[in-house]
Amino acid sequence: MDFGLVLQTDPPASRVVGLMKRAERNGFTHGWTFDSAVLWQEPFVVYSQILAATTTLKVGPMVTNPGTRTWEVTASTFATLNDMFGNRTVCGIGRGDSAMRVAGRRPNTLARLGEAIDAIRDLAEGREAKVDGQPLRIPWVKDGRLPVWMAAYGPKALALTGRKADGFILQLADPYLTEWMVKAVRAAAAEAGRDPASVTVCVAAPAYVGDDLAHAREQCRWFGGMVGNHVADLVSRYGEHSGLVPEALTSYIKGRHGYDYSHHGRAGNPSTDFVPDEIVDRFCLLGPPEAHIEKLRALRDLGVDQFAVYDMHDAQETTIDAYGAEIIPALSR
């Protein structure tokens, strides 16, 4: 199993770079960041510094979207980083939550997202693609490689992931829901004539190593609120009891009343007081190293290839070090 570190690009960028260097030293293979231009610093600028300061770490957004930047700009940015540092980027992409809503825009449609996945990948790898009906090709790309991993929860998004994406990003670590969603992605890949095993599965969730569970829950409760934004979209689209989305995912948002993006992804987010302890425990990895190892082994058995640690809490360094000292070695054996 591979391991990734997920950060927000809060200033100073030097701290983000330092934590990514620390992650690489501890055996992490991927460095991810949020991508929301108003809330945080521009990630692609920071990626150049991370790549220069590390040797093998792969970087990318978790996740970008087709609406913030034009597709040729996104592709050219990835291709430039790859040309400079040697194909060490991954494009995580989704419909867009905070990046779009904070700017007063609606998330992109799945149809547009599907077109963007193909176009961004083709352009970044030197092939011709159509962007808004216009044939384009980036002529200077040589031997480019850009895996595109899609974030998804709902049935239509999971199906699109299986049809088009190189990887699947699932932003929660509940084994029951992971099994349900991975099966949906694999089935869609098979129906599209693809090898289901060719789709990399990445589970991303907060991890907090320590014995004080009450404190760990409070530091990670924000995650249930972030996931709740996407769940609320699913409920509005499919209904709470449609059978198309597991009630194990939808039932907990009944007490949700709005969401303040100024606290998005941060410990102590006041918009997440509706999230019960049970959801925090199911969606996150909390407790001593042994508890993390046990849950990660269960996720690995379900087909998860990478676990990406959301490290937005008051124990960033100690979490990275604990994973490097005890948890990553245990999952490598």
Coordinates of C-alpha atoms in Angstrom, one line a residue, residues 9 33-47 60-79 81 90-96 98-100 103 105-106 108 112-113 115-117 119-120 123 131-132 136:
T9 CA -1.6 25.4 1.1
T33 CA -3.0 19.6 -1.5
F34 CA -6.5 21.2 -1.6
D35 CA -7.1 23.4 -4.7
S36 CA -9.3 26.4 -3.9
A37 CA -7.8 29.7 -5.1
V38 CA -9.7 32.0 -2.8
L39 CA -9.2 29.9 0.4
W40 CA -5.6 28.9 0.0
Q41 CA -2.5 29.8 -1.9
E42 CA -2.1 28.6 -5.5
P43 CA -1.0 25.0 -5.2
F44 CA 0.8 24.6 -8.5
V45 CA 3.3 27.3 -7.5
V46 CA 3.9 25.4 -4.3
Y47 CA 4.2 22.1 -6.2
G60 CA -1.1 16.7 -7.2
P61 CA -4.4 18.4 -6.2
M62 CA -7.0 16.6 -4.1
V63 CA -8.8 17.9 -6.1
T64 CA -8.9 20.4 -8.9
N65 CA -11.9 20.8 -11.2
P66 CA -12.8 21.7 -14.8
G67 CA -14.1 25.2 -14.0
T68 CA -11.4 27.1 -12.1
R69 CA -8.9 27.0 -15.0
T70 CA -9.3 26.3 -18.7
W71 CA -8.3 22.8 -19.5
E72 CA -5.3 23.7 -21.7
V73 CA -3.9 25.8 -18.8
T74 CA -4.3 22.9 -16.4
A75 CA -2.7 20.5 -18.8
S76 CA 0.1 22.8 -19.6
T77 CA 0.8 23.4 -15.9
F78 CA 1.1 19.7 -15.2
A79 CA 3.2 19.1 -18.3
L81 CA 6.1 20.4 -13.9
V90 CA -1.0 13.2 -10.6
C91 CA -4.2 15.1 -11.5
G92 CA -6.8 14.6 -8.9
I93 CA -10.1 16.0 -10.2
G94 CA -13.8 16.3 -9.3
R95 CA -16.8 18.5 -10.0
G96 CA -15.6 21.2 -7.7
S98 CA -15.2 24.9 -2.3
A99 CA -13.3 26.3 -5.3
M100 CA -16.6 26.8 -7.2
A103 CA -16.6 32.1 -6.1
R105 CA -20.4 29.2 -9.1
R106 CA -22.1 25.8 -9.2
N108 CA -19.4 21.3 -12.9
R112 CA -18.2 18.4 -18.5
L113 CA -16.0 16.6 -16.0
E115 CA -14.8 15.7 -21.2
A116 CA -12.2 17.4 -19.1
I117 CA -10.6 14.2 -17.9
A119 CA -8.8 16.5 -22.7
I120 CA -6.4 17.3 -19.8
L123 CA -3.0 17.5 -23.8
V131 CA -11.4 22.0 -25.8
D132 CA -14.8 23.7 -26.3
L136 CA -5.6 21.8 -29.5

